Amino acid sequence: MLMRFSLQRVKNLRALKPQVLASAYSRFSTATEPTLNHRNPPRVPNLIGGSFVDSKSTSTIDVINPATQEVVSRVPLTTNEEFKAAVAAAKGAFPSWRNTPITTRQRIMFKLQELIRRDMDKLAKNITTEQGKTLKDAHGDAFRGLEVVEHACGMATLQMGEYVPNVSSGIDTYSVREPLGVCAGICPFNFPAMIPLWMFPIAVTCGNTFVLKPSEKDPGASLMLAELAMEAGLPRGVLNVVHGTNDIVNAICDDDDIRAISFVGSNTAGMHIYGRASAKGKRVQSNMGAKNHGIVMPDANVDATLNALVAAGFGAAGQRCMALSTIVFVGDSKSWENNLVERAKAIKVNAGIELDADLGPVISKQAKERICRLVQSGVESGAKLLLDGRDIMVPGYEQGNFIGPTILSGVTTDMECYKEEIFGPVLICMKVSYFPSSF
């Protein structure tokens, strides 16, 4: 269903070429034509108490198109006073919102999912502009988030409590599910629509209010979604959006009025947030990195296995915690590796906005440098480089942060490239003699 949906969306976009980026957008979309040079890129606003307001901060971070290095917008670092105002707005909205009938809250989610479907193409173009992923991946990003909004539409039954009569002589027990109050979400760069939609729709439909901090690398989708939530009927102050880096994260962890935090991102940041916020008595869910392994048995179906390995390893440029980074071949690996290299060579590396792109750029030059360093560390430690995508050049996008599919073989568990989450389009191959030793 997701694949059919995404392909149909991309087919619809073909009629818009070459003016694919020239259509009218939400005022918070940063999608622009690649040739457009912003001398004064727009500033990304905060959302506080139902109003989109420019920050008074003079400190900003550039949002850069990974395919072109164009500065598409600037993110002011929310000041402490503005952050406090956002939390105060959420706290002030909570009493009336928690007492709003759940059917009313659900109705807003029904409207929100309708609006997201309406603006799916705009969201996808914005995601591709700011994050770099292909249009197909960007549609999948938004669609997976939409599924969570649809789930929130059934919140009435999800919030039902329990009642057990006569658990002991003369004693009945019952449980009631109640909203906590002000909650917060801290988002990563790799899924600019899906992960915010993991967070605030469920939280607010349960009766909580919310403070969202998008990634400073690609905040446009979060602002567009917030605008749609307001259009859907979300009352002022129920959803607020702030921006920043370490200071805002620490402020979220420390603020006494914030009762719970949801985080998705790196291990380092996740452990810091979990430790700091839980020490303040907050409920914290911290979703961090991964080093996912795929075990390939000798009798595996060749075509199905190669298709799965290529999609899981190189999809979204490997920038997802669910990416397959390590392949463990049981028995002979040479024929598998040769076939894998041929499949990987067929992947089209291009700017995400180009409709033939299979693999877009990574998020930043710093990310590219880190990926290249980890690949080189593997080579220097004795791994064999079967396919090297580090020096790929994309015509028309020579400044882009592109890394082509890269494959290392002969990797051992003591190598840095094995121990670290590479977070790029890199597959590392290992070999074991028999199945139990692959664990």
Coordinates of C-alpha atoms in Angstrom, one line a residue, residues 27 29 103 105 129 180 217 331 338:
R27 CA 4.1 30.0 4.1
S29 CA 7.6 25.6 3.2
T103 CA -15.0 12.9 20.5
R105 CA -10.4 15.9 20.0
T129 CA 14.5 20.4 -0.1
L180 CA -0.4 14.1 32.3
K217 CA 18.5 21.0 10.3
G331 CA 28.9 -20.2 4.5
N338 CA 29.5 -10.0 -6.3

